[in-house]
Steps between C-alpha positions, in 0.01 A plus 500: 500500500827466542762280727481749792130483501500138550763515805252717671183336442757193654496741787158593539393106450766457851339756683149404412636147735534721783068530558406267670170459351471114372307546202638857315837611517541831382863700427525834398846693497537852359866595305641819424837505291554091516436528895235379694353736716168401668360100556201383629278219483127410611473493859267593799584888646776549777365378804260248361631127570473268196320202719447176297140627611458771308728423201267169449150749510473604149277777621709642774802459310410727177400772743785482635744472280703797341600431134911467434452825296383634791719404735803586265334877489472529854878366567624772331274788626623355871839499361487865338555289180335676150400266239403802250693353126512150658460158347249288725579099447194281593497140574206278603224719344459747300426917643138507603211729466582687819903480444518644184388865707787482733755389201372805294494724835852471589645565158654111355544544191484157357343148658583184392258224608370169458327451181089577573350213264709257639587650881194690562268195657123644574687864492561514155228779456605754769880401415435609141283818614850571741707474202272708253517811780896448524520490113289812505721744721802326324681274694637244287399137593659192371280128580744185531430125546605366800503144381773645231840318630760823486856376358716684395837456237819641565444797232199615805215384207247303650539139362145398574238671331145440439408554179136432469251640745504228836137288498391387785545150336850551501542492886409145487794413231813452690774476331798232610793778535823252407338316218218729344258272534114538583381369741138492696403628835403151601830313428697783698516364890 
C-alpha cells in the first residue's frame, strides 16, 4: 500500500463518524483516478429516524441497518455514479458476507479493508468467505491494520511500519511516543 492508500482509508475512517450508531462506525469511500467518488457509512434507510430507541435494541438495529458498503453503492447508483475499476476503502470492519456481492456486482476492482484476523470480531468466517468470492472473480483485495499509526516522511515512504505480524498482545503495549518507553495499560490515566 502506498501513501495515497493511507490518505483515503483517513477518509473512509472520517466518514465512518458520520453513523450515528454508538457501537460500529463504518466508512467506506470508493476512488477512481485519486478522486473520491461515492461515501457512505452504516446507517438506517432514508426515512427511518435513528431514535436512541432503536439504535440501543441490538435486534432492531442489525435489521435495520444498511452496511457503509452498501450505502456507498447506493449513493452512487442515486447519483448516476459507476464504480466499475474502482478502489473501495473500508474502515470500521471489514466487507461482509452479503457485501462482497454488491462490491463484485458493480465492477470495483480492488478493496482495501480492515485486516479479518484482527478486524473481523464474530464475522471473521463470512468476512473470509466474502473475500475468497472477491479473490475468485479477481478483484484485488489488500487487508490493513487499523491500529497501524500512518506517518509518513517527506520522501512520501511511510515512516512507521510494522514489521512483524500485530498480536493481539501487542494492543496492550503502549508505547510512550517522546521517550520510547513502555509502558502498561494500568499506569496510563
Amino acid at each position: 500500500m502506498n501513501k495515497w492508500d493511507y490518505r483515503f482509508l483517513k477518509i473512509a475512517k472520517e466518514v465512518g463518524t458520520w453513523s450515528k450508531d454508538p457501537s460500529t462506525q463504518v466508512g467506506a469511500i470508493a476512488v477512481n483516478d485519486k478522486r473520491i467518488i461515492a461515501t457512505g457509512y452504516n446507517g438506517f434507510p432514508k426515512g427511518i429516524k435513528d431514535t436512541d430507541e432503536l439504535l440501543s435494541d441490538r435486534q432492531a438495529k442489525l435489521k435495520l441497518m444498511v452496511h457503509a458498503e452498501m450505502n456507498m453503492i447506493y449513493n452512487a447508483t442515486q447519483h448516476g455514479v459507476s464504480l466499475e475499476g474502482a478502489t473501495v476503502y473500508i474502515h470500521g470492519l471489514p466487507a461482509c458476507e452479503d457485501c462482497f456481492k454488491g462490491l463484485i456486482q458493480i465492477g470495483v476492482a480492488r478493496v482495501v479493508m480492515p485486516d479479518i484476523e484482527v478486524h473481523g470480531k464474530k464475522w471473521k468466517a463470512g468476512c473470509e468467505f466474502g473475500k475468497a468470492q472477491m479473490k475468485y472473480v479477481g478483484m484485488a483485495v489488500d487487508e490493513y491494520n487499523m491500529f497501524h499509526d500512518w506517518q509518513w516522511n517527506t520522501d512520501g515512504q511511510n515512516k512507521d511500519t510494522i514489521s512483524e505480524p500485530y498480536m493481539a498482545e501487542d494492543h496492550y503495549k503502549l508505547k510512550d511516543k517522546n521517550h520510547g518507553d513502555e509502558i502498561e495499560l494500568d499506569e496510563r490515566t
